[in-house]
CSV table of C-alpha atoms in Angstrom, one decimal:
chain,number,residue,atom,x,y,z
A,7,UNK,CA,45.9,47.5,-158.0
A,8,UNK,CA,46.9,50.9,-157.6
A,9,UNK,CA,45.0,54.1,-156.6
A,10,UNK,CA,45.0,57.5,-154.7
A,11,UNK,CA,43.6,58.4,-151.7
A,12,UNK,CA,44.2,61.6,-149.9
A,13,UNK,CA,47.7,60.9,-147.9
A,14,UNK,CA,47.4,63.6,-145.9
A,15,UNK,CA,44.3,62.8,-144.4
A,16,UNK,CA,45.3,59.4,-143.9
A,17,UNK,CA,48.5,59.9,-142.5
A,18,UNK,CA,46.8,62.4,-139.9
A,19,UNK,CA,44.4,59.5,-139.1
A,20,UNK,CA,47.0,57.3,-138.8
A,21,UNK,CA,49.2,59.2,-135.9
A,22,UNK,CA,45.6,58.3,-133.7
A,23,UNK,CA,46.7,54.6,-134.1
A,24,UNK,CA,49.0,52.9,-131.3
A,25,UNK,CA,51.6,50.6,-133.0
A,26,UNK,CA,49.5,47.4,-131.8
A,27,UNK,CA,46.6,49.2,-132.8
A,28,UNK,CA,47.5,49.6,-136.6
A,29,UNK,CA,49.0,45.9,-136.3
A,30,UNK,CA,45.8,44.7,-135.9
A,31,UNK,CA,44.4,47.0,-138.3
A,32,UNK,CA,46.7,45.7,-140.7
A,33,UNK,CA,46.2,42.0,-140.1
A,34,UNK,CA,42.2,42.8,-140.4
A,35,UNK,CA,42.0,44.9,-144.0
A,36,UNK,CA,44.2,41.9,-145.1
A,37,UNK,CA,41.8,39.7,-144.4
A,38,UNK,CA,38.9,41.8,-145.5
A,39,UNK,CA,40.6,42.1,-148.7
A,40,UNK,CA,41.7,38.6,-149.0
A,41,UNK,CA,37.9,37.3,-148.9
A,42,UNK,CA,37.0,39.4,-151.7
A,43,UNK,CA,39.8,38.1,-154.0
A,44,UNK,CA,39.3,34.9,-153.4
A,45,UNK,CA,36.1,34.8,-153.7
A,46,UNK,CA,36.3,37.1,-157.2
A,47,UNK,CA,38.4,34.4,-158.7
A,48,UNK,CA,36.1,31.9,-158.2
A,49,UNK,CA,33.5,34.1,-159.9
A,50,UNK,CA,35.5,34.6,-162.5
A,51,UNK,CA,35.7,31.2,-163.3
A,52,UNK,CA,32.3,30.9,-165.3
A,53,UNK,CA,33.5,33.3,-167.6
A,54,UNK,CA,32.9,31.4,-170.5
A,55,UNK,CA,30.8,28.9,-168.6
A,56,UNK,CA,28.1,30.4,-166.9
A,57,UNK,CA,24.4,29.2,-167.9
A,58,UNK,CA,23.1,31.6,-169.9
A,59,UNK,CA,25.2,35.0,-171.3
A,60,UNK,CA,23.8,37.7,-169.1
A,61,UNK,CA,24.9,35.7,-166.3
A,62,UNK,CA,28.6,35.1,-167.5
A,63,UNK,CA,28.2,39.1,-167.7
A,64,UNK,CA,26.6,39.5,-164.1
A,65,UNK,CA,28.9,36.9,-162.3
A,66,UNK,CA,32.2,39.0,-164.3
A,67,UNK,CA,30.6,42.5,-162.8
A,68,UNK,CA,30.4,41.2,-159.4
A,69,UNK,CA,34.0,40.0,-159.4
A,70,UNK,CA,35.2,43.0,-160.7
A,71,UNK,CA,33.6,45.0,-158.2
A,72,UNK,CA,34.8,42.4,-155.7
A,73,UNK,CA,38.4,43.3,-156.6
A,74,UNK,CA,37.6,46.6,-156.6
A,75,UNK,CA,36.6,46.8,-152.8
A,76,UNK,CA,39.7,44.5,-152.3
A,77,UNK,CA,41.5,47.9,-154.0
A,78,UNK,CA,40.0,49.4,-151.7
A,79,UNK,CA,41.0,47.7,-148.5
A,80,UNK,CA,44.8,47.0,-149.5
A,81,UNK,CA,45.0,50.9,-150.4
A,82,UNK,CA,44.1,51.4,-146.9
A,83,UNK,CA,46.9,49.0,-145.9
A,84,UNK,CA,49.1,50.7,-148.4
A,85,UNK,CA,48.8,53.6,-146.1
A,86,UNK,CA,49.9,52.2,-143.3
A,87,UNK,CA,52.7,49.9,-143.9
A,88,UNK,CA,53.5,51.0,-147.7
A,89,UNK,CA,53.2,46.9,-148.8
A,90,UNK,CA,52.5,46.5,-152.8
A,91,UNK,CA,48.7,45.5,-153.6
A,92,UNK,CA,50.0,43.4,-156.3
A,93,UNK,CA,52.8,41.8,-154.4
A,94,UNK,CA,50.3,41.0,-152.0
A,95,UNK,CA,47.9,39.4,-154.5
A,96,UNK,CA,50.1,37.8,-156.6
A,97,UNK,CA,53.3,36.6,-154.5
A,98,UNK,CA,51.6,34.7,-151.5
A,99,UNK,CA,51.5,31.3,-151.0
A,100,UNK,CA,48.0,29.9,-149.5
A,101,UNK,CA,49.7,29.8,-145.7
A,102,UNK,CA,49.9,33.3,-146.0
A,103,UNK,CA,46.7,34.3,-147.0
A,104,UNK,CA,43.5,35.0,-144.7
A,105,UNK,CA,40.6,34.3,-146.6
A,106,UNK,CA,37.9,32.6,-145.2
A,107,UNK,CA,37.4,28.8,-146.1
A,108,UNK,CA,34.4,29.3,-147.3
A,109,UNK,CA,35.2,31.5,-150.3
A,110,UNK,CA,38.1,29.2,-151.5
A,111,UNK,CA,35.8,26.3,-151.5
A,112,UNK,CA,35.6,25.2,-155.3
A,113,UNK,CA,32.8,26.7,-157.4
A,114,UNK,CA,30.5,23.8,-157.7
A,115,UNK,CA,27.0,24.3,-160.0
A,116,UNK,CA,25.0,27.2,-160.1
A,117,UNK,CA,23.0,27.0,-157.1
A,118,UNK,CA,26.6,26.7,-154.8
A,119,UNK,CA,28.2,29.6,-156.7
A,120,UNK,CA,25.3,31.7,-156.1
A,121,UNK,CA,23.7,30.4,-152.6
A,122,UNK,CA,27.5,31.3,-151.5
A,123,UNK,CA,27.2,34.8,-153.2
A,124,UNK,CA,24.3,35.4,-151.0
A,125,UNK,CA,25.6,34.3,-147.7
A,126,UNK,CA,29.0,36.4,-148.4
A,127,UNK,CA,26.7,39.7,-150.4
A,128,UNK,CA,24.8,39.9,-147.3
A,129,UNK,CA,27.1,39.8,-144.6
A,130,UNK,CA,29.4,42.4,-146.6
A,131,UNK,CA,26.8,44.8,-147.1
A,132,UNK,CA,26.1,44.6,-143.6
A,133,UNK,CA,29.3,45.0,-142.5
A,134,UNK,CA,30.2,47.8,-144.7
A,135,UNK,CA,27.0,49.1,-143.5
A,136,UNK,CA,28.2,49.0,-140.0
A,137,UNK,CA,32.0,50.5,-140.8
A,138,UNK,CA,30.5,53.0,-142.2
A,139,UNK,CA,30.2,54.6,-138.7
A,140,UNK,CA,34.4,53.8,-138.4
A,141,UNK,CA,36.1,56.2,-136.2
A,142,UNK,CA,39.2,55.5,-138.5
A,143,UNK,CA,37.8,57.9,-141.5
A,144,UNK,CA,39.8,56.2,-144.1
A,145,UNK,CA,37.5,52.7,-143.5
A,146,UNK,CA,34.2,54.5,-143.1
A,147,UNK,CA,34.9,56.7,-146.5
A,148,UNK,CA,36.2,53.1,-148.0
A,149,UNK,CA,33.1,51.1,-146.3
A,150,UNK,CA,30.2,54.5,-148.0
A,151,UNK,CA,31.5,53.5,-151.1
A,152,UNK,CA,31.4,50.0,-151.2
A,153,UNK,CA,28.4,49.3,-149.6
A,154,UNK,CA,26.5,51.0,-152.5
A,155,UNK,CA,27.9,48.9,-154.7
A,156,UNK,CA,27.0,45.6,-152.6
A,157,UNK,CA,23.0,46.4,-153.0
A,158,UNK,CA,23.3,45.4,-156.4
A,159,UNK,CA,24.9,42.2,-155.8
A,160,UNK,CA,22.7,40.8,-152.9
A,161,UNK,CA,19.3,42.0,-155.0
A,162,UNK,CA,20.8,39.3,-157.4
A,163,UNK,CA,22.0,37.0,-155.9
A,164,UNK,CA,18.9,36.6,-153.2
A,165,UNK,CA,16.3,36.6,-156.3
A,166,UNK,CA,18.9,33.7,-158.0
A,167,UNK,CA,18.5,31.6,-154.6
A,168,UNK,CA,14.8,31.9,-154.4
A,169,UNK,CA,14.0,31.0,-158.0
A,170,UNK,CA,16.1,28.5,-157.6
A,171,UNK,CA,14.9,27.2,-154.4
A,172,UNK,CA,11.4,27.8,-155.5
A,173,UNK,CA,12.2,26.6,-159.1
A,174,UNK,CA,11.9,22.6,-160.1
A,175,UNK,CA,12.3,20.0,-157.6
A,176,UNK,CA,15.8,19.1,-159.2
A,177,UNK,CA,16.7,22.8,-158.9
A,178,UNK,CA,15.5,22.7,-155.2
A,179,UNK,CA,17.5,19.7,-154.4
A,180,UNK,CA,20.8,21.3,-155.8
A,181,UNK,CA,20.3,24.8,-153.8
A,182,UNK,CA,19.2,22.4,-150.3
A,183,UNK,CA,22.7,20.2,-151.0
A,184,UNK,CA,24.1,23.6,-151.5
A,185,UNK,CA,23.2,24.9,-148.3
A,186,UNK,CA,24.1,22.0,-146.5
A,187,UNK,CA,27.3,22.3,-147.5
A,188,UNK,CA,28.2,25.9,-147.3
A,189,UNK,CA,26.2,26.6,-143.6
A,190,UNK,CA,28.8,24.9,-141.4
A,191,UNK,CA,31.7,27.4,-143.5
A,192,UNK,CA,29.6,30.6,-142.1
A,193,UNK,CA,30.5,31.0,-138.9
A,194,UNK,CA,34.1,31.3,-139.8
A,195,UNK,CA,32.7,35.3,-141.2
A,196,UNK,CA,32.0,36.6,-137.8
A,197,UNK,CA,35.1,35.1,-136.7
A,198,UNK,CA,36.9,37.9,-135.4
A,199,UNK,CA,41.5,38.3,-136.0
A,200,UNK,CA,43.3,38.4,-133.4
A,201,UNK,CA,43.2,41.5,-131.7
A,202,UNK,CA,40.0,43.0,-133.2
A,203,UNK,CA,38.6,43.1,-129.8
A,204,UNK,CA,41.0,46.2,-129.8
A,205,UNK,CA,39.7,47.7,-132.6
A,206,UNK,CA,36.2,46.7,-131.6
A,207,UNK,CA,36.9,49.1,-128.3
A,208,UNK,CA,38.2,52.1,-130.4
A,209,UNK,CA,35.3,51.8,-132.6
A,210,UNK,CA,37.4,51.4,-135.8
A,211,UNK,CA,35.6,48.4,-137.3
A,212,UNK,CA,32.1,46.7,-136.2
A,213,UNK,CA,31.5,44.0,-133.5
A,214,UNK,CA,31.0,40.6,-135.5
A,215,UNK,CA,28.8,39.8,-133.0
A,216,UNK,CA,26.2,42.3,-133.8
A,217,UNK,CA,26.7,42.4,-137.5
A,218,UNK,CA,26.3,38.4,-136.9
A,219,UNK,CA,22.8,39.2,-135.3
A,220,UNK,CA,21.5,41.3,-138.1
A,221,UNK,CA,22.8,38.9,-140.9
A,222,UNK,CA,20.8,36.2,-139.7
A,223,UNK,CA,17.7,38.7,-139.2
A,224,UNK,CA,18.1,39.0,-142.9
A,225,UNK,CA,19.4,35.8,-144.3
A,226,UNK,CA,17.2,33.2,-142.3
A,227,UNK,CA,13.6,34.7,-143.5
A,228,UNK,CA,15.0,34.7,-146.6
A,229,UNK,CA,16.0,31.0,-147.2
A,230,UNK,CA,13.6,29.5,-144.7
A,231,UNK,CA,10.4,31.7,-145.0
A,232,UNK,CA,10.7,33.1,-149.0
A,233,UNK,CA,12.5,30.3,-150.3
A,234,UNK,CA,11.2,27.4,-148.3
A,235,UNK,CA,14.5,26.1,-147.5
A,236,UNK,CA,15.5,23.9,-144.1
A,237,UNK,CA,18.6,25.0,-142.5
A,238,UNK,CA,21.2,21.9,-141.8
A,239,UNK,CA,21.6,23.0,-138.4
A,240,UNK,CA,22.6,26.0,-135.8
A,241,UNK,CA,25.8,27.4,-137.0
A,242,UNK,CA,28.8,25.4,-136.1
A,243,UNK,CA,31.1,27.3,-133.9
A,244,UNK,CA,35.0,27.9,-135.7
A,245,UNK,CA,37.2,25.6,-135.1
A,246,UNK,CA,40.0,26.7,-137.3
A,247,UNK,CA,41.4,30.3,-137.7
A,248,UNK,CA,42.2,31.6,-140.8
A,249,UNK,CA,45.5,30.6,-141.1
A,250,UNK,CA,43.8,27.0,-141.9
A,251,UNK,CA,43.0,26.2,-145.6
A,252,UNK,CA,41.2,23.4,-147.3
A,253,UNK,CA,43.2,21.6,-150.3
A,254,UNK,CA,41.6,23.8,-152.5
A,255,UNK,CA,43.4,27.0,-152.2
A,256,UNK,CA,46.6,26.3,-153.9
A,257,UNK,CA,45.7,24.8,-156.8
A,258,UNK,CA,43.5,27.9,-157.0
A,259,UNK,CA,46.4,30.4,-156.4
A,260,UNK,CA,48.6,28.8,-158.9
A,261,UNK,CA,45.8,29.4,-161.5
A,262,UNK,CA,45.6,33.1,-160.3
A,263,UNK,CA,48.9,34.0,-159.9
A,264,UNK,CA,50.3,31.8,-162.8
A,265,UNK,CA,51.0,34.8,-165.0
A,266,UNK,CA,52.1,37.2,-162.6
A,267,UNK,CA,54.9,34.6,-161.1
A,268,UNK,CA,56.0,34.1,-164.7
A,269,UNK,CA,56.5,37.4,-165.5
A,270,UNK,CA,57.5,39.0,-162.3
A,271,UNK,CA,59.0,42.3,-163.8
A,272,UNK,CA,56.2,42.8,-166.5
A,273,UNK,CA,55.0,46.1,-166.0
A,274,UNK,CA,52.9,46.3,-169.3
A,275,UNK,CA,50.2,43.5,-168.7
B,7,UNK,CA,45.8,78.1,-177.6
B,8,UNK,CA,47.1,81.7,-178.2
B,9,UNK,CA,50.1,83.2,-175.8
B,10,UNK,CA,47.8,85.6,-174.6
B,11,UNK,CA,45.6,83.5,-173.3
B,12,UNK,CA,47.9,81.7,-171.4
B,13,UNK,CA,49.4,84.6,-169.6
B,14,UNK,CA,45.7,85.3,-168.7
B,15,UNK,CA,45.6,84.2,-165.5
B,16,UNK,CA,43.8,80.9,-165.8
B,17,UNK,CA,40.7,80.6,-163.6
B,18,UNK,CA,39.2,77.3,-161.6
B,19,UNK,CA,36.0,78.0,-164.0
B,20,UNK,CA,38.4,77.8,-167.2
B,21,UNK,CA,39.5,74.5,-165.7
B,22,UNK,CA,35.8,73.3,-165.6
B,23,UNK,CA,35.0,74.5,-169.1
B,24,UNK,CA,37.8,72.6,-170.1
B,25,UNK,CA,36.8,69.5,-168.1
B,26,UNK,CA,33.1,70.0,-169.5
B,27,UNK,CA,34.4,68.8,-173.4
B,28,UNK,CA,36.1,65.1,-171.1
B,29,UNK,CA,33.6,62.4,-172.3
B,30,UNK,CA,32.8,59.4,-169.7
B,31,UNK,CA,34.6,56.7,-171.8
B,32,UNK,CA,31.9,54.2,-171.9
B,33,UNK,CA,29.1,56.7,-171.9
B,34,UNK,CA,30.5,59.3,-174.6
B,35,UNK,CA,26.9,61.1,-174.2
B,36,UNK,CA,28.1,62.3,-171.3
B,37,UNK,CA,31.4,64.2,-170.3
B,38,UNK,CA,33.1,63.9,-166.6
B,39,UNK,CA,31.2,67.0,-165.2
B,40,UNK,CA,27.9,66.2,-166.3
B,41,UNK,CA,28.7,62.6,-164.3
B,42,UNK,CA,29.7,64.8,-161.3
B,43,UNK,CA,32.7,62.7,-161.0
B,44,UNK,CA,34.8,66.1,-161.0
B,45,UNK,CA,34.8,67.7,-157.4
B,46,UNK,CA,37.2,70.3,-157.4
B,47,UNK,CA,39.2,72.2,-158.7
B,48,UNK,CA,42.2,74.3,-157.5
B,49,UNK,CA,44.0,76.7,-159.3
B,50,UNK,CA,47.6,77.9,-157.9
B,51,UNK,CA,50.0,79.8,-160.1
B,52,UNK,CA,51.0,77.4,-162.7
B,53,UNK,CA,49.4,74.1,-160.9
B,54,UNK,CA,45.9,72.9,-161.4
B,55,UNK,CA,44.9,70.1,-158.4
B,56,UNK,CA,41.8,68.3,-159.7
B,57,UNK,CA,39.7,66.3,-157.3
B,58,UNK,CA,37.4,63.5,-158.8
B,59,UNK,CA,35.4,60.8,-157.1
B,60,UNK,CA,35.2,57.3,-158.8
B,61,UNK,CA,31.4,56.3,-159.6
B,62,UNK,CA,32.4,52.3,-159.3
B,63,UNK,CA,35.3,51.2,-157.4
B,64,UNK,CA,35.5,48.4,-159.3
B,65,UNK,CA,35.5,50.7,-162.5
B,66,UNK,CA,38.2,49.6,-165.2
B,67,UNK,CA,37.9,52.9,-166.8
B,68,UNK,CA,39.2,55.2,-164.2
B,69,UNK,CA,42.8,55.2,-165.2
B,70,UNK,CA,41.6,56.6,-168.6
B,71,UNK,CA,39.9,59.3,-167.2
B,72,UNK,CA,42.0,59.6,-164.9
B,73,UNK,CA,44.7,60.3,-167.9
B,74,UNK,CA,41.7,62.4,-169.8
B,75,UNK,CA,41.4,64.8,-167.1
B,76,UNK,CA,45.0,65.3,-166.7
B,77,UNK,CA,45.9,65.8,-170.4
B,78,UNK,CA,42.8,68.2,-170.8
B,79,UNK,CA,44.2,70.7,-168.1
B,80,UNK,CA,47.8,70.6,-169.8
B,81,UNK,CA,46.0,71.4,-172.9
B,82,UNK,CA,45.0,74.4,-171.4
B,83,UNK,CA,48.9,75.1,-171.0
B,84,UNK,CA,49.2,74.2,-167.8
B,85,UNK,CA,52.8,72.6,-167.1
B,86,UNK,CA,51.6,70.8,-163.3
B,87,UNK,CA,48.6,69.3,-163.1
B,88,UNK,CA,47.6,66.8,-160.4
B,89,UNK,CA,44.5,64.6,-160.8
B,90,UNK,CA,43.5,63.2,-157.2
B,91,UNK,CA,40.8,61.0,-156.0
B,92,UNK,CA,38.6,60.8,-153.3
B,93,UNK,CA,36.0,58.8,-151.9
B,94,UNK,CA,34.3,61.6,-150.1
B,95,UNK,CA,31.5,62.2,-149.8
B,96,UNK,CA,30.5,58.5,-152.2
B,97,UNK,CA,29.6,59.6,-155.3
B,98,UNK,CA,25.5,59.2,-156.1
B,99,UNK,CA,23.7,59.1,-159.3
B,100,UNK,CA,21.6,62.4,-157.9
B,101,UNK,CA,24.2,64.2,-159.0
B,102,UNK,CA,24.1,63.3,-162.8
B,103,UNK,CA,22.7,66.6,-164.5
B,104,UNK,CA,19.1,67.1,-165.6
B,105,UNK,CA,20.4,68.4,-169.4
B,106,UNK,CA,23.1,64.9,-169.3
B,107,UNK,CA,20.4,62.8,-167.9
B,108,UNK,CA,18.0,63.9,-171.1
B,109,UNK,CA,21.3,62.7,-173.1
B,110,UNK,CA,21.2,59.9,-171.4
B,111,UNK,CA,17.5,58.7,-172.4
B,112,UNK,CA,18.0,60.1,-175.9
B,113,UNK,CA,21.3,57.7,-176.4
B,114,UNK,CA,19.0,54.8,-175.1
B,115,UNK,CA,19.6,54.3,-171.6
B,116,UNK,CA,17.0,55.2,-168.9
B,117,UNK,CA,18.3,57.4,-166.5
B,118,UNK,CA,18.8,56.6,-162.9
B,119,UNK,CA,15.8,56.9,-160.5
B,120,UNK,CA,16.3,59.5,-157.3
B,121,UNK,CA,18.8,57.6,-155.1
B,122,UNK,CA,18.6,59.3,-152.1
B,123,UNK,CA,16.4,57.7,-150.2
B,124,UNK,CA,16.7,54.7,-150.8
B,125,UNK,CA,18.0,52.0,-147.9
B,126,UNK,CA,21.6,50.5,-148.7
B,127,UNK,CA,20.4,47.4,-148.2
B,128,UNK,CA,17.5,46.7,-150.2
B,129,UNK,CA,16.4,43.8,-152.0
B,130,UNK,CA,14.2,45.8,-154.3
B,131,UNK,CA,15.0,47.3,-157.7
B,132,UNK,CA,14.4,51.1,-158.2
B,133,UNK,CA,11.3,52.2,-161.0
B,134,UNK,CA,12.7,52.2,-164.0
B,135,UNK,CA,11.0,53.8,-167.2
B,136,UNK,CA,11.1,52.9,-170.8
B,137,UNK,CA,13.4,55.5,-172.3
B,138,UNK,CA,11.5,55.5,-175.7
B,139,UNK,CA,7.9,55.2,-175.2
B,140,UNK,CA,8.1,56.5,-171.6
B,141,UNK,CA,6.3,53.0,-170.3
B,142,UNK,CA,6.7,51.7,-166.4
B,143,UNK,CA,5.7,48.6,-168.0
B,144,UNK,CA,9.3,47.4,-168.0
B,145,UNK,CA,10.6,44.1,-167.4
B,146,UNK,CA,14.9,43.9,-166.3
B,147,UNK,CA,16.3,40.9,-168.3
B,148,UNK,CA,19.8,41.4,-166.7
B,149,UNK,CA,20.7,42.9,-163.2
B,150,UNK,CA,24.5,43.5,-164.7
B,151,UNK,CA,25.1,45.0,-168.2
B,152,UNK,CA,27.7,46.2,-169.9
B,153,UNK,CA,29.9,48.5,-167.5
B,154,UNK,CA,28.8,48.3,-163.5
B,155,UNK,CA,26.5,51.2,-163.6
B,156,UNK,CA,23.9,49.8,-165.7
B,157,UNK,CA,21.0,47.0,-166.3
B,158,UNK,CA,19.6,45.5,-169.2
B,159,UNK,CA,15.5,45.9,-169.3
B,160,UNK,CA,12.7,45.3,-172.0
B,161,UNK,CA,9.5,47.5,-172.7
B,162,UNK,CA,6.1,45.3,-172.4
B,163,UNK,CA,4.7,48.0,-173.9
B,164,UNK,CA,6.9,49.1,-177.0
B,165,UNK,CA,8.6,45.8,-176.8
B,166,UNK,CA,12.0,47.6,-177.5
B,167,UNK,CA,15.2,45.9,-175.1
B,168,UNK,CA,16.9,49.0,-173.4
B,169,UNK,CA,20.2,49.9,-170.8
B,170,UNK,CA,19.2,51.4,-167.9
B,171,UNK,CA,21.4,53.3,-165.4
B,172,UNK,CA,21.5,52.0,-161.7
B,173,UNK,CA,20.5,54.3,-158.4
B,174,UNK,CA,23.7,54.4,-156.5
């Protein structure tokens, strides 16, 4: 996971940062980034499995370009701290990481893998649609980019979870248990790091709160209006930060990082 | 290249020639320019500074054109070249060249639809038309296809399957 920015600019963005200020800065692209490779793995596992070929192809584009906004996020912590994309990918163990639960959550059937898509497509594209306005210029150049990229994957994934919704009754029952299961993980999204308030204040990265407002603007007509869908219930508050992981994230990470553990020195892969 | 030429001073626009012949790797219809993935270009002495913008983040072909770009200034005879990237302003299908966009429909693959006014978030597919028979009567069998930047459609009307580039 390497790449270029523009140092210079960086660095002369980064002398605006108080030391607690980029602390939390760091802790929050972690996170950011940690979401999106989690939740690309788990994409990538259809490859090879998904229903039908175009959407082994579709599922394999929107991991990649998962991973690519992850890039994106751990070049911007790259600049701050120097730390090693890859190290940071490959050489955790799952107390370390940050992702969300819900993204570690195994992949299920079709309707989970891509009801989940949805939930996580449109809060991301909101998001990114709110950093955009960053006062830290790195983030909004990083969050322009990405959220052009993110159109593409919520237009798929909100036609997948209305035909299946609207679909057969079996297909319906799948994308309701699906739901049920995946609401309560939601909250957890607009869960703010520690600190963020901070960066909140200096305008660096959106309030969850709002993004959390607009989200539900979009999502709720969606699954209750379009796609006929009941929600389980208002969402659950967080008990658990995200430091807390379900059993499911180390088996996943020994998958992932299998190779890279084996062959720490590699540099041809 | 001739010694004379290279102790002509080299210009930015002899740069830009050069990086006019750079195909896209997985679109060779199309070189790096015509993409407007190349945003400047810096000439200073004996170093050439290149500034390109990635059209996908998520792109696995950017290290090669990352390499291409490099090794077609040094082909000029430049001994320094440094290729850079930069994520400003995003880069936008508007700025794929009228001529490169006719290559584009000629190799198959409709061309992208006017992107700039279209809302980021939007759950609604751009107008696509069928790059052979010119239809609207299309149909999109795939949302992804082949690289990141493009779908997979059919024509109702000629019946032919085509690619078609996204509006980013």
């Amino acid at each position: 996971m390497t790449g270029s920015g523009q140092p210079s600019a960086v660095s002369r963005q980064q002398e605006m940062l108080t030391p607690e200020l980029q602390a939390v800065l760091i802790r929050k692209l972690t996170a950011l980034a940690d979401d999106e490779i989690i939740l690309a793995h788990r994409d990538g596992e259809w490859t090879g499995h998904a229903p039908i070929l175009e959407e082994d192809i579709a599922l394999a584009n929107i991991a990649q370009d998962e991973l690519g906004h992850a890039t994106l996020y751990l070049d911007l912590r790259r600049a701050l701290d120097g730390s090693d994309s890859d190290r940071l990918a490959f050489f955790r163990d799952a107390g370390e990481f940050t992702n969300v639960r819900l993204v570690e959550l195994p992949k299920g059937d079709w309707a989970f893998t891509m009801l989940r898509q949805f939930l996580f497509d449109a809060y991301e594209a909101l998001w990114l649609d709110a950093a955009r306005g960053s006062t830290y210029a790195p983030l909004a150049e990083v969050a322009a980019k990405a959220v052009r990229e993110e159109r593409f994957h919520l237009q798929h994934t909100a036609l997948w979870v209305e035909r299946l919704a609207l679909g057969t009754e079996e297909s319906r029952r799948r994308t309701q248990n699906a739901l049920n299961e995946l609401w309560p993980h939601v909250a957890q999204l607009f869960d703010p790091v520690l600190g963020e308030a901070e960066l909140v204040a200096a305008g660096i990265v959106p309030d969850l709160g709002e993004v959390r407002v607009r989200w539900e603007g979009f999502v709720v007509p969606h699954l209750t209006g379009k796609c006929g869908l009941l929600l389980p219930m208002t969402l659950a508050e967080v008990a658990e930060g995200r430091d807390v992981h379900t059993e499911h994230l180390a088996p996943l990470l020994a998958e992932m990082q299998g190779v890279a553990r084996q062959h720490a020195n590699a540099e041809v892969w | 290249m001739e010694r004379s030429a290279i102790s002509r001073q080299l210009s930015a626009d002899d740069v830009w020639a050069a990086l006019a012949h750079v195909p896209d790797p997985e679109i060779p219809v199309v070189s790096v320019t015509d993409m407007g993935m190349v945003r400047d270009v810096a000439v200073d002495g004996g170093r050439v500074t290149v500034t390109f913008t990635p059209t996908f983040s998520g792109c696995p072909a950017l290290h090669v054109i990352r390499e291409s770009i490099g090794e077609a200034v040094r082909a000029l005879g430049v001994p320094d070249v440094e290729v850079r990237s930069t994520l400003t302003p995003p880069w936008t299908t508007d700025w794929i060249q009228p001529d490169a966009r006719e290559r584009l429909r000629q190799y198959g693959i409709a061309p992208p639809a006017p992107a700039g006014d279209t809302p980021l978030i939007t759950l609604d597919p751009e107008p696509t038309r069928c790059p052979r028979c010119g239809s609207l009567n299309v149909r999109m069998t795939a949302s992804f296809g082949p690289t990141l930047c493009k779908r997979l459609y059919v024509c109702e009307s000629c019946k032919e399957p085509f690619e078609g580039f996204k509006s980013v």
